[in-house]
Coordinates of C-alpha atoms in Angstrom, one line a residue:
M276 CA 69.9 -5.8 59.1
H277 CA 69.2 -9.5 59.4
E278 CA 72.4 -10.3 57.4
N279 CA 74.5 -8.1 59.7
R280 CA 73.1 -9.8 62.8
T281 CA 73.8 -13.3 61.4
G282 CA 77.3 -12.2 60.5
W283 CA 78.0 -11.0 64.1
V284 CA 76.5 -14.3 65.5
S285 CA 78.7 -16.4 63.3
R286 CA 81.8 -14.4 64.3
I287 CA 81.0 -14.8 68.0
V288 CA 80.4 -18.5 67.6
T289 CA 83.7 -18.8 65.7
A290 CA 85.6 -16.9 68.4
L291 CA 84.1 -19.1 71.1
V292 CA 85.1 -22.3 69.3
F293 CA 88.7 -21.0 68.9
L294 CA 88.8 -20.1 72.5
F295 CA 87.5 -23.5 73.5
L296 CA 90.2 -25.2 71.4
L297 CA 93.1 -22.9 72.5
A298 CA 92.3 -22.5 76.2
P299 CA 93.8 -25.9 77.2
L300 CA 97.0 -25.0 75.4
L301 CA 97.1 -21.6 77.2
V302 CA 96.7 -23.3 80.6
V303 CA 99.6 -25.7 79.8
I304 CA 101.9 -22.9 78.7
L305 CA 101.2 -20.7 81.8
A306 CA 101.4 -23.7 84.1
S307 CA 104.9 -24.5 82.8
F308 CA 106.2 -21.3 84.5
S309 CA 104.9 -22.2 87.9
P310 CA 107.4 -22.0 90.8
T311 CA 105.6 -24.6 92.8
P312 CA 106.1 -28.4 92.3
I313 CA 102.4 -28.8 91.8
V314 CA 100.6 -27.9 88.5
T315 CA 98.5 -24.8 89.4
F316 CA 96.6 -22.3 87.3
P317 CA 97.1 -19.5 87.3
P318 CA 100.7 -19.9 88.4
K319 CA 101.7 -18.3 91.7
G320 CA 104.8 -16.7 90.4
F321 CA 107.3 -17.2 87.6
S322 CA 110.1 -19.8 87.3
L323 CA 112.2 -21.5 84.6
E324 CA 113.1 -24.4 86.9
W325 CA 111.0 -26.9 85.1
Y326 CA 112.5 -26.0 81.7
R327 CA 115.9 -26.7 83.2
N328 CA 114.7 -30.0 84.6
I329 CA 113.9 -31.2 81.0
F330 CA 117.7 -31.2 80.2
T331 CA 118.8 -33.1 83.3
S332 CA 120.0 -36.7 82.9
S333 CA 117.4 -37.9 85.5
T334 CA 114.4 -37.2 83.2
N335 CA 116.0 -38.7 80.1
F336 CA 113.8 -36.4 77.9
L337 CA 116.7 -35.2 75.8
D338 CA 117.6 -38.8 75.0
G339 CA 114.0 -39.6 74.1
F340 CA 113.8 -36.5 71.9
V341 CA 116.9 -37.6 69.9
K342 CA 115.5 -41.1 69.5
S343 CA 112.1 -39.8 68.4
I344 CA 113.7 -37.5 65.8
E345 CA 115.9 -40.4 64.6
V346 CA 112.9 -42.8 64.1
A347 CA 110.7 -40.2 62.5
A348 CA 113.3 -39.0 60.1
I349 CA 114.3 -42.5 58.9
A350 CA 110.7 -43.7 58.7
T351 CA 109.7 -40.6 56.7
V352 CA 112.6 -40.8 54.2
V353 CA 112.1 -44.5 53.6
D354 CA 108.3 -44.0 53.1
I355 CA 108.8 -41.2 50.7
F356 CA 110.5 -43.6 48.3
I357 CA 107.9 -46.3 48.8
G358 CA 104.8 -44.0 49.0
V359 CA 105.7 -41.8 46.1
T360 CA 106.5 -44.8 43.9
A361 CA 103.2 -46.4 44.9
A362 CA 101.2 -43.1 44.2
L363 CA 102.8 -42.6 40.8
S364 CA 102.1 -46.2 39.8
V365 CA 98.4 -46.2 40.7
S366 CA 97.9 -42.7 39.2
R367 CA 99.9 -43.2 36.0
Y368 CA 98.4 -46.5 35.0
S369 CA 94.9 -48.0 34.9
F370 CA 94.7 -51.6 35.8
K371 CA 92.4 -54.1 37.4
G372 CA 92.6 -53.9 41.2
R373 CA 93.8 -50.3 41.2
E374 CA 91.3 -49.1 43.8
L375 CA 92.0 -52.1 45.9
L376 CA 95.7 -51.3 45.9
I377 CA 95.0 -47.7 46.9
A378 CA 92.9 -49.0 49.8
F379 CA 95.7 -51.3 50.8
F380 CA 98.3 -48.5 51.0
T381 CA 95.9 -46.2 53.0
S382 CA 94.4 -48.9 55.2
P383 CA 96.8 -48.2 58.2
M384 CA 94.8 -45.0 58.7
Y385 CA 91.7 -47.0 59.6
V386 CA 93.2 -49.7 61.8
P387 CA 94.3 -48.9 65.4
S388 CA 98.1 -48.6 65.6
I389 CA 98.1 -50.9 68.6
A390 CA 96.8 -53.7 66.3
F391 CA 99.9 -53.3 64.1
A392 CA 102.1 -53.1 67.2
F393 CA 100.6 -56.4 68.6
V394 CA 101.1 -58.3 65.4
L395 CA 104.6 -56.9 64.9
L396 CA 105.5 -57.8 68.5
Q397 CA 104.3 -61.4 68.0
V398 CA 106.3 -61.7 64.8
T399 CA 109.5 -60.2 66.1
S400 CA 109.2 -62.3 69.3
R401 CA 109.2 -65.5 67.3
I402 CA 112.2 -64.3 65.2
G403 CA 114.1 -63.2 68.3
G404 CA 117.1 -60.7 68.5
V405 CA 115.2 -57.8 66.9
S406 CA 116.2 -54.5 68.5
G407 CA 113.7 -52.1 69.9
M408 CA 114.6 -49.4 67.4
F409 CA 114.0 -51.7 64.4
K410 CA 110.6 -52.8 65.8
I411 CA 109.5 -49.2 66.3
L412 CA 110.9 -48.1 63.0
I413 CA 109.0 -50.8 61.1
G414 CA 105.8 -50.0 63.0
H415 CA 106.1 -46.3 62.3
M416 CA 106.8 -46.9 58.6
I417 CA 103.5 -48.8 58.4
I418 CA 101.3 -46.2 60.2
I419 CA 102.7 -43.1 58.4
M420 CA 102.6 -44.5 54.9
P421 CA 99.0 -43.3 54.1
Y422 CA 99.9 -39.7 54.7
I423 CA 102.5 -39.7 52.0
V424 CA 100.5 -41.7 49.6
R425 CA 97.2 -39.7 50.0
N426 CA 98.9 -36.3 49.8
T427 CA 100.9 -37.3 46.7
L428 CA 97.7 -38.8 45.1
S429 CA 95.8 -35.6 45.7
V430 CA 98.4 -33.7 43.6
L431 CA 98.7 -36.4 40.9
A432 CA 94.9 -36.4 40.5
S433 CA 95.2 -33.2 38.5
F434 CA 98.5 -34.1 37.0
N435 CA 98.8 -33.6 33.2
W436 CA 100.6 -36.7 32.1
T437 CA 101.0 -35.3 28.6
L438 CA 103.8 -33.1 30.0
E439 CA 105.9 -36.3 30.3
D440 CA 105.3 -37.0 26.6
A441 CA 106.2 -33.4 25.7
A442 CA 109.4 -33.7 27.6
A443 CA 110.3 -36.9 25.8
S444 CA 109.5 -35.3 22.5
L445 CA 112.0 -32.6 23.3
G446 CA 114.7 -35.2 23.8
A447 CA 114.5 -35.9 27.6
N448 CA 115.2 -39.4 28.6
P449 CA 112.9 -41.2 31.2
V450 CA 115.3 -40.3 34.1
Q451 CA 115.4 -36.6 33.1
T452 CA 111.6 -36.5 32.7
F453 CA 111.1 -38.1 36.1
F454 CA 113.4 -35.7 38.0
K455 CA 112.8 -32.5 36.0
V456 CA 109.0 -32.8 35.3
T457 CA 107.2 -35.4 37.4
I458 CA 108.8 -34.9 40.7
P459 CA 108.8 -31.0 40.7
L460 CA 105.1 -31.0 39.8
A461 CA 104.3 -33.5 42.5
K462 CA 106.6 -31.9 45.1
P463 CA 103.9 -30.0 47.0
G464 CA 102.0 -33.2 47.8
I465 CA 105.2 -35.1 48.7
I466 CA 106.4 -32.4 51.1
A467 CA 103.0 -32.1 52.7
G468 CA 102.7 -35.8 53.2
A469 CA 106.3 -36.0 54.5
M470 CA 105.7 -33.2 57.1
L471 CA 102.5 -34.9 58.4
A472 CA 104.1 -38.3 58.5
F473 CA 107.1 -36.9 60.4
L474 CA 104.8 -35.2 63.0
Y475 CA 102.7 -38.3 63.4
S476 CA 105.7 -40.5 63.9
F477 CA 107.3 -38.1 66.3
D478 CA 104.2 -37.9 68.5
E479 CA 103.2 -41.6 68.3
A480 CA 103.0 -43.2 71.8
V481 CA 100.8 -46.3 71.7
L482 CA 102.8 -48.3 69.2
S483 CA 106.1 -47.1 70.6
S484 CA 105.2 -48.0 74.2
L485 CA 104.4 -51.6 73.2
L486 CA 107.5 -52.1 71.0
S487 CA 110.1 -50.1 73.0
S488 CA 113.0 -51.7 74.8
P489 CA 115.0 -50.6 77.9
K490 CA 117.8 -49.4 75.5
F491 CA 115.5 -47.5 73.1
I492 CA 112.7 -45.4 74.4
T493 CA 111.2 -42.5 72.4
L494 CA 110.1 -39.2 73.9
P495 CA 106.3 -39.9 74.2
V496 CA 107.1 -43.1 76.1
R497 CA 109.5 -41.2 78.3
I498 CA 106.7 -38.7 79.1
M499 CA 104.3 -41.5 79.9
N500 CA 106.8 -43.2 82.2
Y501 CA 107.5 -39.9 83.9
M502 CA 103.8 -39.3 84.6
E503 CA 103.6 -42.6 86.4
L504 CA 106.1 -41.4 89.1
S505 CA 105.5 -37.7 89.3
F506 CA 103.2 -35.0 87.9
D507 CA 105.0 -31.7 88.2
P508 CA 105.2 -28.7 85.8
T509 CA 108.1 -30.4 83.9
L510 CA 105.4 -32.1 81.8
A511 CA 103.9 -28.7 81.1
A512 CA 107.3 -27.3 80.2
I513 CA 108.1 -30.0 77.7
S514 CA 104.5 -29.8 76.3
T515 CA 105.1 -26.1 75.7
I516 CA 108.3 -26.8 73.8
L517 CA 106.5 -29.4 71.6
I518 CA 103.6 -27.0 71.1
L519 CA 106.0 -24.3 69.9
M520 CA 107.8 -26.8 67.6
S521 CA 104.5 -27.9 66.0
L522 CA 103.3 -24.3 65.6
S523 CA 106.6 -23.4 63.9
L524 CA 106.2 -26.3 61.5
I525 CA 102.6 -25.2 60.7
V526 CA 103.9 -21.7 59.9
L527 CA 106.4 -23.2 57.6
M528 CA 103.7 -25.3 55.9
E529 CA 101.6 -22.3 55.3
R530 CA 104.6 -20.2 54.2
F531 CA 105.9 -22.6 51.6
L532 CA 102.9 -24.8 50.7
G533 CA 99.6 -23.3 52.0
L534 CA 97.5 -25.2 54.5
D535 CA 94.9 -26.0 51.8
M536 CA 97.3 -28.6 50.5
F537 CA 96.9 -30.6 53.8
L538 CA 93.1 -30.5 53.6
K539 CA 92.8 -32.2 50.3

């Protein structure tokens, strides 16, 4: 009897926690369909006007979305090559300073992104002529690197390196062993890290706001600039679209990798 009562209490507490976490998202989604120019909850009617407003040239959200995708994709692809190489090196070989090197690659997780942005801004200002896209790209490459390194390391921690020796003994050369044995076995960690890195880069606002230029402004900065001038349900509409995009990506993560991979 006591165990049943404890089980019901735990279920109720869990449901309340989920409700507390999801309630703000529900408010944002419902507010995006408000017919009034003021964000109200519950909405006094139904309208898609604010979704249409996202795609008008005056808001520039579509341009910011394209630029955010561009930066996130390039930064993620480049960091896959760097991060996977680093993870393989520190996992495969034992050498002095190994733990220090791992700490170096994961250190951006523990330092505010604005600190990297400030240093990068100072350096590029002294060089001169550096485009806004290049500054943001370098900054994003730095701050998303730990996600690829850590997720790859989590898979390589249980990697059986004798499989490479077995492949070599069967006649595979180092290149064949790398692409047909090592990479396929490490692929879950690489994909998980790449997805997290892409999402973080796409949503990053602090670093981008400091390094952006008038010709290159990402979506989060566009949203921040729009909030300074007006606060209508357009913001709720674009937030709803981003929520659905993130939810779709989470479903894909669970479908192909399992969310436990992201918790390692």
